[in-house]
mmCIF file of C-alpha atoms and ligand atoms in Angstrom:
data_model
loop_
_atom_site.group_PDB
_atom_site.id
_atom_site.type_symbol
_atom_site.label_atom_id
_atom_site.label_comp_id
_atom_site.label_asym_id
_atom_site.label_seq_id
_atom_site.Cartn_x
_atom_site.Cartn_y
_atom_site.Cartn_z
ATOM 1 C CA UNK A 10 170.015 118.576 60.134
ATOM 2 C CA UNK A 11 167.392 116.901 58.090
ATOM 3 C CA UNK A 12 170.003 113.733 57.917
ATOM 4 C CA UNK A 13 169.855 114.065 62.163
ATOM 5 C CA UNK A 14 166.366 113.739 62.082
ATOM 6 C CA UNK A 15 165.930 110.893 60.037
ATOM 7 C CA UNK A 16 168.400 108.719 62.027
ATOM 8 C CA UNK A 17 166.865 110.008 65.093
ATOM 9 C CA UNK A 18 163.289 108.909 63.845
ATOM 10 C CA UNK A 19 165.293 105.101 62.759
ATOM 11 C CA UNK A 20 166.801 104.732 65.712
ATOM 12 C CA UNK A 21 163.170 105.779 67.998
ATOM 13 C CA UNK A 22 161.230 104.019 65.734
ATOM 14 C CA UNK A 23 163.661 100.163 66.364
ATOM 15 C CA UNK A 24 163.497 101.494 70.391
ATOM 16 C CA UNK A 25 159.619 101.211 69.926
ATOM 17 C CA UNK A 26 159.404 97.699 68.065
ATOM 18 C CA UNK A 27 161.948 96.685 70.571
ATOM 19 C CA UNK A 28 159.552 98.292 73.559
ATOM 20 C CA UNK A 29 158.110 94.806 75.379
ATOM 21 C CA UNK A 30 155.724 96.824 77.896
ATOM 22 C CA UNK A 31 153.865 100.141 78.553
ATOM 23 C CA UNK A 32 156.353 101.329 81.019
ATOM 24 C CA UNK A 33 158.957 100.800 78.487
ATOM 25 C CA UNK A 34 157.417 102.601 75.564
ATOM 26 C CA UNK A 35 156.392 105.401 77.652
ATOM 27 C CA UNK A 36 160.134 106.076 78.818
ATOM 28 C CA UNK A 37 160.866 105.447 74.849
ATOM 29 C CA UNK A 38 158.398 108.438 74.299
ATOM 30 C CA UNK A 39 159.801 110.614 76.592
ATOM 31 C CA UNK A 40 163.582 109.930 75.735
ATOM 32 C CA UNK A 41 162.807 111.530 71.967
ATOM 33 C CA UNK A 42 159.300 113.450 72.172
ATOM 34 C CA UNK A 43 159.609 114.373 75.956
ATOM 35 C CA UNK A 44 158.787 118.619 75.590
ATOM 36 C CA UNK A 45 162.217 119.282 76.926
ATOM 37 C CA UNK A 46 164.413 116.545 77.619
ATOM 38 C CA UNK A 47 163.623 115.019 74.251
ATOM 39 C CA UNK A 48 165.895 113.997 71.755
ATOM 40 C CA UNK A 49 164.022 115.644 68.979
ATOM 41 C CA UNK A 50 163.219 119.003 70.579
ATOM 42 C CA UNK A 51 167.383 119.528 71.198
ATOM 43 C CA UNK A 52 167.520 118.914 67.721
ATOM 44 C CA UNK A 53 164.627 121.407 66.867
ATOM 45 C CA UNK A 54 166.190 123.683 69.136
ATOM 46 C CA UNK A 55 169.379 124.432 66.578
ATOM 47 C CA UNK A 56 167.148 125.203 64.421
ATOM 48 C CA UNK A 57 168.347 128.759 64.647
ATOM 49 C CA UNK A 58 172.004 127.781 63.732
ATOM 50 C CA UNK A 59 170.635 127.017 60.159
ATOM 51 C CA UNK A 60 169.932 129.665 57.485
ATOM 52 C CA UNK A 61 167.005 131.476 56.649
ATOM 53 C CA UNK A 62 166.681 129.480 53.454
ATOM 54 C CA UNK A 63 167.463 125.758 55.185
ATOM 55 C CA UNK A 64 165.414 126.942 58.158
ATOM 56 C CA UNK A 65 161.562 125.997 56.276
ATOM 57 C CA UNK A 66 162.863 122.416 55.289
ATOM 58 C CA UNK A 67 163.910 121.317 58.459
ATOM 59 C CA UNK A 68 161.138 122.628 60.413
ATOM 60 C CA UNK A 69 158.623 120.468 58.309
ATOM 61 C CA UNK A 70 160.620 117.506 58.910
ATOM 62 C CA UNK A 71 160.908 117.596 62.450
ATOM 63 C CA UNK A 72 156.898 118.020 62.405
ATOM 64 C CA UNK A 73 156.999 114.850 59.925
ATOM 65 C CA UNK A 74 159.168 113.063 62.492
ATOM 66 C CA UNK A 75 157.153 114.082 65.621
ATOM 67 C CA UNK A 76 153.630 112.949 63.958
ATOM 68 C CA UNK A 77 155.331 110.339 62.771
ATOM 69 C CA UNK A 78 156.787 108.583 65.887
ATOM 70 C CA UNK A 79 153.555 109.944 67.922
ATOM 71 C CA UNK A 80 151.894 106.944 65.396
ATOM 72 C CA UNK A 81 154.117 104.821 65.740
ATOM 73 C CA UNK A 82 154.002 105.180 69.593
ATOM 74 C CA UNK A 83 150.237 105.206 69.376
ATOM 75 C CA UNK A 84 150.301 101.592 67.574
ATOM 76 C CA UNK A 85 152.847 99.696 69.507
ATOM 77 C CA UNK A 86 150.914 101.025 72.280
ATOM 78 C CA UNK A 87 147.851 99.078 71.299
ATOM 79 C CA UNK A 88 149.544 96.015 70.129
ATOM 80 C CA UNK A 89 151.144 95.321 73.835
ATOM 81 C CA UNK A 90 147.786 95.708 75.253
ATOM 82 C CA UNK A 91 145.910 93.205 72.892
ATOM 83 C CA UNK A 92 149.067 90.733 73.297
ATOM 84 C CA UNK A 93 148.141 91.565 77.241
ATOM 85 C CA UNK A 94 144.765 90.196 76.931
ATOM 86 C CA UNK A 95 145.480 86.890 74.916
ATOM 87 C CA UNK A 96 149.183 86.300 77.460
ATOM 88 C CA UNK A 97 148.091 83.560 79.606
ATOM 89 C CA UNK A 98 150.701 84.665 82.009
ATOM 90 C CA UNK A 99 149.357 87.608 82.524
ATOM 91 C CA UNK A 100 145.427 86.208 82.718
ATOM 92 C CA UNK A 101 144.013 85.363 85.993
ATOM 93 C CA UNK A 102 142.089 82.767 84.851
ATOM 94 C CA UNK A 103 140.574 82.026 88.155
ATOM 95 C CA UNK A 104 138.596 85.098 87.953
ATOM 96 C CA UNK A 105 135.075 83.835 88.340
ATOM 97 C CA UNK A 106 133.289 84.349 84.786
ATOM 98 C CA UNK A 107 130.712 87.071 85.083
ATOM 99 C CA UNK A 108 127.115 85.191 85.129
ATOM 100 C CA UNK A 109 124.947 85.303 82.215
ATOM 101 C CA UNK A 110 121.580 87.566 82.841
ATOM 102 C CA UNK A 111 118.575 86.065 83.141
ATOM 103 C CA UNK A 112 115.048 87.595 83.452
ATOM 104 C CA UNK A 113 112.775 86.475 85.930
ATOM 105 C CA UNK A 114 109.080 86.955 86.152
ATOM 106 C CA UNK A 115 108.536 90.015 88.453
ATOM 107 C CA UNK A 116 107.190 88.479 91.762
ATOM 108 C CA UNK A 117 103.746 90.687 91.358
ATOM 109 C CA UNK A 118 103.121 88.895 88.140
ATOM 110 C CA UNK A 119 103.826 85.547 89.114
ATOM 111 C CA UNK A 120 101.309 85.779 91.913
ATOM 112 C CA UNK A 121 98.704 87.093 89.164
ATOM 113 C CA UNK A 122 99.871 83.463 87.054
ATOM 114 C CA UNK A 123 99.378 81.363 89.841
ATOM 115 C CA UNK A 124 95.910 82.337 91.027
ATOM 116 C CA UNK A 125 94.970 82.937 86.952
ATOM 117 C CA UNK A 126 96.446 78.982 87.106
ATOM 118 C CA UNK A 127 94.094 78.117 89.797
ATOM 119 C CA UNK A 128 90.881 79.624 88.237
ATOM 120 C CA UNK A 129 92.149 78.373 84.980
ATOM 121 C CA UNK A 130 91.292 75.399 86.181
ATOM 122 C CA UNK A 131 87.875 75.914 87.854
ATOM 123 C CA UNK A 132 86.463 76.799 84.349
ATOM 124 C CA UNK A 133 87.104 80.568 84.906
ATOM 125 C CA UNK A 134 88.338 82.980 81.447
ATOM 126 C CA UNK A 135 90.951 85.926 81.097
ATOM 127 C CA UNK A 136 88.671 89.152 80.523
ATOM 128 C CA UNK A 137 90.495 92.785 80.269
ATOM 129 C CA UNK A 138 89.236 96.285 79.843
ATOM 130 C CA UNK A 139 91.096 99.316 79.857
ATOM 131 C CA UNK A 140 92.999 101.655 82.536
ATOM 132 C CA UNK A 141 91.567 104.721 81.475
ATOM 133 C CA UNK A 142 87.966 104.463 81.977
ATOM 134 C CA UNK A 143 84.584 106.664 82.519
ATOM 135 C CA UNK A 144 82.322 106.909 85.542
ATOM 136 C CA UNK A 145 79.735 104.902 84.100
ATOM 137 C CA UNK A 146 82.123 101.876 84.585
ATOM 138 C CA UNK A 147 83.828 102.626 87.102
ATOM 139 C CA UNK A 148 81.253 103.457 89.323
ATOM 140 C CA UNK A 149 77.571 104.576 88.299
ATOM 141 C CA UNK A 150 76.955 101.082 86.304
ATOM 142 C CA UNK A 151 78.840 98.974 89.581
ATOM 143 C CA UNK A 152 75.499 100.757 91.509
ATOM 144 C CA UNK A 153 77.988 103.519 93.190
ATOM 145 C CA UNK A 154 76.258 107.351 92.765
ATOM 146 C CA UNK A 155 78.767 109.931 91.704
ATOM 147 C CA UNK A 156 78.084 111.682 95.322
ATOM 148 C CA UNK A 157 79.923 108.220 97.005
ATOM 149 C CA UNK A 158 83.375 109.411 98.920
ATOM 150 C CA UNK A 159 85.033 107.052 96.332
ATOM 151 C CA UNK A 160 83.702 108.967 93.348
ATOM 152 C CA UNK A 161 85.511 111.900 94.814
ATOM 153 C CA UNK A 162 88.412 113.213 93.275
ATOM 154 C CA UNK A 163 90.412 113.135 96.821
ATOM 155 C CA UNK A 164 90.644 109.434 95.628
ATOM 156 C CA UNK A 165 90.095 108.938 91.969
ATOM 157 C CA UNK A 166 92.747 110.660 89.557
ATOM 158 C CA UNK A 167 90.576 112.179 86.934
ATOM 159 C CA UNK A 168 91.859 112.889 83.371
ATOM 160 C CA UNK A 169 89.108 115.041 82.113
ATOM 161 C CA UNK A 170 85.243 115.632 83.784
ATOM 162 C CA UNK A 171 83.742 111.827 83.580
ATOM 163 C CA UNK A 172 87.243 110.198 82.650
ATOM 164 C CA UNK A 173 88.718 108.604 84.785
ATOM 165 C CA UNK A 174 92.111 105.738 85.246
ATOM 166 C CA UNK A 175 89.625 103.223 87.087
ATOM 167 C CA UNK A 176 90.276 102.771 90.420
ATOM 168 C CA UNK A 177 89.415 99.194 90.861
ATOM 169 C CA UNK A 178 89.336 96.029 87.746
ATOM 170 C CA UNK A 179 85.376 96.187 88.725
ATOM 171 C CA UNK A 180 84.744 97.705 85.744
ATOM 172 C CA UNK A 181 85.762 94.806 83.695
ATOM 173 C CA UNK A 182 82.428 93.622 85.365
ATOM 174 C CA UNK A 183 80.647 95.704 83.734
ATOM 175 C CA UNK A 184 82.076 95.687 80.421
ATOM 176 C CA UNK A 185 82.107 91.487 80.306
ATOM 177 C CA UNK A 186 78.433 91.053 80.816
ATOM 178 C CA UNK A 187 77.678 94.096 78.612
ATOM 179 C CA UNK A 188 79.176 92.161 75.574
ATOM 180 C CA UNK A 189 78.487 88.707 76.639
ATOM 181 C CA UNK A 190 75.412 86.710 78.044
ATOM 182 C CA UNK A 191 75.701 84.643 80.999
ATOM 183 C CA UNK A 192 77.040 81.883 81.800
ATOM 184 C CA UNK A 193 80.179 84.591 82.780
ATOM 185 C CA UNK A 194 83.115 82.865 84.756
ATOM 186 C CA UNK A 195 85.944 85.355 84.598
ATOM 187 C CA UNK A 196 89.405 86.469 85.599
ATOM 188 C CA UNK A 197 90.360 89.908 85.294
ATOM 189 C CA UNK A 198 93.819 90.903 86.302
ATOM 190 C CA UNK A 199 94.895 94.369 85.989
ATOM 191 C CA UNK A 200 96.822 97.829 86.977
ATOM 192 C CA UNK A 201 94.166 100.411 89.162
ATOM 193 C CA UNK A 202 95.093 103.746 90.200
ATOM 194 C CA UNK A 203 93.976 105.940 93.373
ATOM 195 C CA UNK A 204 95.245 109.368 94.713
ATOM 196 C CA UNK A 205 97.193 107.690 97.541
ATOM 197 C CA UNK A 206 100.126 108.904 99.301
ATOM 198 C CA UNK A 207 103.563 106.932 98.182
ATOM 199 C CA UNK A 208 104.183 104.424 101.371
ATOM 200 C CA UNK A 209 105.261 100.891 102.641
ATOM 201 C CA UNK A 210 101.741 99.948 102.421
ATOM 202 C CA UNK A 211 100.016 102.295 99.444
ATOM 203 C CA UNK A 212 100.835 102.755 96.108
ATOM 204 C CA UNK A 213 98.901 105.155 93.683
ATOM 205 C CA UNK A 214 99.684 102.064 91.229
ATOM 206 C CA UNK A 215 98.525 99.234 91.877
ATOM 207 C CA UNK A 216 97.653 95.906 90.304
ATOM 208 C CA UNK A 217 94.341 93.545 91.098
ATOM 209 C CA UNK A 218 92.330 90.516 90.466
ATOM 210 C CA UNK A 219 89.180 90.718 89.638
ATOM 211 C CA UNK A 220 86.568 87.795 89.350
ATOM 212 C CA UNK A 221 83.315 87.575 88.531
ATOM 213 C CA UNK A 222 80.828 84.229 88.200
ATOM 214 C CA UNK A 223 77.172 85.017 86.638
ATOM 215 C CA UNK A 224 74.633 82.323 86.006
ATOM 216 C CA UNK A 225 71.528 80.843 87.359
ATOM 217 C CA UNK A 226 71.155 78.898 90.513
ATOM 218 C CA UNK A 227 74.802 80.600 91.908
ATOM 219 C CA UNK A 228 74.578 80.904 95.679
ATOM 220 C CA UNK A 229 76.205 82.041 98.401
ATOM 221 C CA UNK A 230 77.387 78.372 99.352
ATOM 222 C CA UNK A 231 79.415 78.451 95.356
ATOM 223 C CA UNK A 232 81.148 82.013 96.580
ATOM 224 C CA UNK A 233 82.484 80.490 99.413
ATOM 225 C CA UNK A 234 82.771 77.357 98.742
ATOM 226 C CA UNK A 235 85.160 78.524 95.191
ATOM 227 C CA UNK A 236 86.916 81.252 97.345
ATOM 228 C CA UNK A 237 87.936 78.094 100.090
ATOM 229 C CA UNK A 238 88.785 75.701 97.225
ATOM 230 C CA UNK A 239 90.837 78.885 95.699
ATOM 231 C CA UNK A 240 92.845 79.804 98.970
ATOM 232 C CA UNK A 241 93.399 75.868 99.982
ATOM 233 C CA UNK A 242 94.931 75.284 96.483
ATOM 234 C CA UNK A 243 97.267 78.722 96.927
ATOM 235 C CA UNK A 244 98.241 78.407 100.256
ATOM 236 C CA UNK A 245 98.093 74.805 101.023
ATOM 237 C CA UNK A 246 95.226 72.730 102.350
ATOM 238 C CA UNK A 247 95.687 73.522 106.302
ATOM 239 C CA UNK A 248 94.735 76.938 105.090
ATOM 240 C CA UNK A 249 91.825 78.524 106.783
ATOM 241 C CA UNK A 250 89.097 81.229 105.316
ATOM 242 C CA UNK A 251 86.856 83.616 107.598
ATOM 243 C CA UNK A 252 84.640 85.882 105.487
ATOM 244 C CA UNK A 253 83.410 89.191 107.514
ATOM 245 C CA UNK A 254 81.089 91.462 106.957
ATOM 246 C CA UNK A 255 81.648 94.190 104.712
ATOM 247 C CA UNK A 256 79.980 97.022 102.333
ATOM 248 C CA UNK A 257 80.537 97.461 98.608
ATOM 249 C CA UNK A 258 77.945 99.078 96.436
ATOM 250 C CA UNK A 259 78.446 96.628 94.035
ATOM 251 C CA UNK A 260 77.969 93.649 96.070
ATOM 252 C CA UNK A 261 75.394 92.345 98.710
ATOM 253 C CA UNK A 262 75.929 91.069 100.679
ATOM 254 C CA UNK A 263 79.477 91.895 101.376
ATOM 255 C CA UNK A 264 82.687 90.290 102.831
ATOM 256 C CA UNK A 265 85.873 90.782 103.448
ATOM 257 C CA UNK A 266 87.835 87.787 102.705
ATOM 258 C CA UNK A 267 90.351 86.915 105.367
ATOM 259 C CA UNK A 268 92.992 83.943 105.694
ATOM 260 C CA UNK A 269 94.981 82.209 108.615
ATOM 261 C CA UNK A 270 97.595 80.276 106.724
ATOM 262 C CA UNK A 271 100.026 77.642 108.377
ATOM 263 C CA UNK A 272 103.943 77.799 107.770
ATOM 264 C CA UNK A 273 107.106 76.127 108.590
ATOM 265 C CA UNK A 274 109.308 77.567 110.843
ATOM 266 C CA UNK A 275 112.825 77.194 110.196
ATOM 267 C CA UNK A 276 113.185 74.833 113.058
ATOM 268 C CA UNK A 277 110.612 72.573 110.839
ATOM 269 C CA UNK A 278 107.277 73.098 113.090
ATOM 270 C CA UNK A 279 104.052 74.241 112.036
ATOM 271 C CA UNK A 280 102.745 77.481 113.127
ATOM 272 C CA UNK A 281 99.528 79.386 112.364
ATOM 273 C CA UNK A 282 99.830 82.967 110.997
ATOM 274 C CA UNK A 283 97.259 85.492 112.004
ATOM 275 C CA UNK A 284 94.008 86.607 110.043
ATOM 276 C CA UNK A 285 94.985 88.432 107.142
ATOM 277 C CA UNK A 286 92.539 90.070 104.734
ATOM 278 C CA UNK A 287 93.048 89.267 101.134
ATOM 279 C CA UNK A 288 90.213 90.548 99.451
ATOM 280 C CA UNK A 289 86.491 92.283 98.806
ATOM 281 C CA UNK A 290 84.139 90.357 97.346
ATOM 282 C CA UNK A 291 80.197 89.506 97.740
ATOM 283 C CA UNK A 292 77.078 88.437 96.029
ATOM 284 C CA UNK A 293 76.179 90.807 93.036
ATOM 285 C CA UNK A 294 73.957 93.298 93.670
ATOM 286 C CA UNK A 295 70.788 93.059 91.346
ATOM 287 C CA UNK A 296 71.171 96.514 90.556
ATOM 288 C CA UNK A 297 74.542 95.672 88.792
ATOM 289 C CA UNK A 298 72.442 92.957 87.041
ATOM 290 C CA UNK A 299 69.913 94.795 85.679
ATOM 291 C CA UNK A 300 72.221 98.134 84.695
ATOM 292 C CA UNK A 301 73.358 95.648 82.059
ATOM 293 C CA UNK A 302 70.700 94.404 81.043
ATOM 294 C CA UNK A 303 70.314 90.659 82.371
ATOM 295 C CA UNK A 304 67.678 89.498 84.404
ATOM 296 C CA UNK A 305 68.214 90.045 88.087
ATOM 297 C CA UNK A 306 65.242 87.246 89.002
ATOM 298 C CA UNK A 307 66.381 84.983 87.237
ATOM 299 C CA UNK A 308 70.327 84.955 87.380
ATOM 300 C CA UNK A 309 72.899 85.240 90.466
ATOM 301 C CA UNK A 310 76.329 86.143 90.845
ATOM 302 C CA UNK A 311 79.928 86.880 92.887
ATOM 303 C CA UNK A 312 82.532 88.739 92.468
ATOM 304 C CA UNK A 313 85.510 89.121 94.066
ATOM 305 C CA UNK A 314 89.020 91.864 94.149
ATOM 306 C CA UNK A 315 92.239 90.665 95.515
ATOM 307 C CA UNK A 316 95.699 92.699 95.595
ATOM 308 C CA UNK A 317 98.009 90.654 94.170
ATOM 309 C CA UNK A 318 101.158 93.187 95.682
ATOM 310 C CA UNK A 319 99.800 92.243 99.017
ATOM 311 C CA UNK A 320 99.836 87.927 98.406
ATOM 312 C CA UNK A 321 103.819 89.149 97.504
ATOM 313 C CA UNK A 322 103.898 90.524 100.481
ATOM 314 C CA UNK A 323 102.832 87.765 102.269
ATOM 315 C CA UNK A 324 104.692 85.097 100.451
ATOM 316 C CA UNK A 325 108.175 86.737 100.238
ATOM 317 C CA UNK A 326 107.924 87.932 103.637
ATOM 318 C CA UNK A 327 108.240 91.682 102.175
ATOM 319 C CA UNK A 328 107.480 94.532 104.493
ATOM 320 C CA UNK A 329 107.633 97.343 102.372
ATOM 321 C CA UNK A 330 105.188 97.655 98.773
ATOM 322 C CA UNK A 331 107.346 100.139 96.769
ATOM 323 C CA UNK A 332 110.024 97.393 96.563
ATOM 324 C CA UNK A 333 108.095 95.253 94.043
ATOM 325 C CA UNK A 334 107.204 98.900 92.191
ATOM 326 C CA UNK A 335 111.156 100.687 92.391
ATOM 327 C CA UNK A 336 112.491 98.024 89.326
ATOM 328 C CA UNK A 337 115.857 97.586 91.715
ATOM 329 C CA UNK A 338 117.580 94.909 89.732
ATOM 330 C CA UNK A 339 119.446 94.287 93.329
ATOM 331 C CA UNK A 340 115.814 93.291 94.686
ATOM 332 C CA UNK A 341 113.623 91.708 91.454
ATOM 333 C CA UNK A 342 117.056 89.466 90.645
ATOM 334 C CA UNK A 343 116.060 87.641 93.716
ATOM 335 C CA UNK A 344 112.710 86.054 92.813
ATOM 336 C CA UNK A 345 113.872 83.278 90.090
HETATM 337 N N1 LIG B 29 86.443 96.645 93.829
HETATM 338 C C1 LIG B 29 86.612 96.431 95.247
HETATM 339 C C2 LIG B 29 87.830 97.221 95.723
HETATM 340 O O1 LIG B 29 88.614 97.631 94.918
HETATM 341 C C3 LIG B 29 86.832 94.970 95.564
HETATM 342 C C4 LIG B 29 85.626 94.116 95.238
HETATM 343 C C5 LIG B 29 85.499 93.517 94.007
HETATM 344 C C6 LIG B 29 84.621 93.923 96.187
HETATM 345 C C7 LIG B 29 84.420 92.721 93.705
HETATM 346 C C8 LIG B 29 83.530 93.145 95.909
HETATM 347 C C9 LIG B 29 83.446 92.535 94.662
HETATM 348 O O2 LIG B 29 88.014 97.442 96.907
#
């Protein structure tokens, strides 16, 4: 019996070298390990014929065998497929080659760069302060009293009493011209938070642009005439800048900063786009001058806050806001 076996396991083992694909080897596999069929369970199954003291012997070498020729299987198995993979007649080489990945600058963030670019170049700095901040930044030194509907915790997530994740980059304000004497000409870009509902148009996350000019002699004529310069250079020179009215505590006076840009339609004419607001800005109050100490007679100021998300918006002809914030490679891939 144990001579049966062995010639059984030479004769499997030249079927499977011979074996030249999968479908071949499997019916290999079957023909002498199939469960019932198979060559090497008939032979196991005279087993009984044999004597009590052959029986032991044999049984361990049809186990031998069956491991055995399960490797050998196992390998040949693996060869054809790696010979599979290097056949060129079996390669489609036509198959388009899978692109390599390549990051791209989130859209939100490039809008930051390009108006950072812009002031950049009208003599303005990078300033940064931090996201979680107290109500003496956020809003008691920026002249707003704690009893002010934005103070409120309906719309400011507080972390603790008196700390706060700011709810506008005006606190950078604050914290510039506490550690630095005028002139000030900065640019502070950052993440805010505010307990809004999740929508097309609100985030509870979102980022701004801050600015801020201090020094003496600024007027109202340098606000707008810097905010004009600013927009013509972002959104081309035909672009047109209304400033209305508005109220900030921080500011006076106040206006909201609205734009009528000019695009090309796809048939290649010009059209004007309506008003759209961009951002809040104003003159400083001297209250916010003298909480940090500097001379309100003697120096000036604006300041400005502009959603970057929104510019997207605009740009990319975007209608909904929690696209730029879902990180859908599907959607980001297409801003390169
Ligand atoms: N901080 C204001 C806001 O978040 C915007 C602003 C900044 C207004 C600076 C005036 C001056 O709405």
């Amino acid at each position: 019996m144990i001579d049966d076996l062995r010639r059984l396991e030479a004769d499997a083992r030249a079927e499977i070298g011979r074996a030249a694909d999968p479908d071949e080897l499997e019916r290999v596999r079957v023909r002498y390990l199939g469960r019932r069929e198979g060559l090497v369970s008939a032979l196991l199954r005279q087993l009984g014929r044999l004597s009590r003291e052959e029986r032991p012997a044999a049984g361990a070498e049809a186990n031998r065998v069956k491991k055995a020729l399960a490797g050998a299987l196992e390998e040949r198995s693996r060869e054809l497929s790696a010979a599979a993979v290097s056949d060129p007649d079996r390669l489609d080489l036509t198959l388009p080659a899978r692109g390599k990945w390549r990051g791209t600058i989130h859209p939100v963030s490039q809008v930051v760069d390009d108006i950072w670019q812009i002031f950049r170049s009208l003599g303005f700095t990078r300033a940064r302060g931090p996201e979680v901040d107290n109500e003496w930044y956020n809003f008691v030194a920026l002249n707003t009293p704690l009893d002010h509907p934005a103070a409120d915790e309906q719309d400011t997530l507080y972390l603790a009493p008196g700390l706060l994740l700011r709810s506008h980059t005006s606190p950078v304000q604050i914290r510039t011209m506490e550690k630095y004497p005028p002139p000030i000409r900065i640019i502070a870009p950052g993440m805010v938070y505010r307990r809004d509902t999740y929508d097309a148009t609100h985030t509870p996350a979102f980022a701004q642009v801050e600015g801020l000019v201090v020094d003496e002699g600024v007027t109202f004529v340098d606000f707008k005439a810097t905010l004009a310069e600013f927009a013509r250079r972002f959104w081309g020179p035909g672009t047109q800048v209304r400033f209305r009215p508005s109220f900030f505590p921080f500011t006076e006076p106040s206006a909201e900063v609205d734009v009528k840009r000019v695009i090309v339609r796809e048939d290649g004419r010009e059209e004007e786009t309506d008003w759209i607001e961009i951002m809040g800005a104003g003159m400083v109050d001297p209250a916010v001058l003298d909480n940090v100490g500097y001379d309100s007679e003697r120096y000036t100021g604006w300041a400005f806050g502009m959603g970057p998300a929104r510019v997207a918006l605009l740009r990319h002809g975007v209608r909904d806001l929690r696209l730029f914030y879902e990180n859908d490679m599907r959607f980001l891939g297409q801003f390169t």
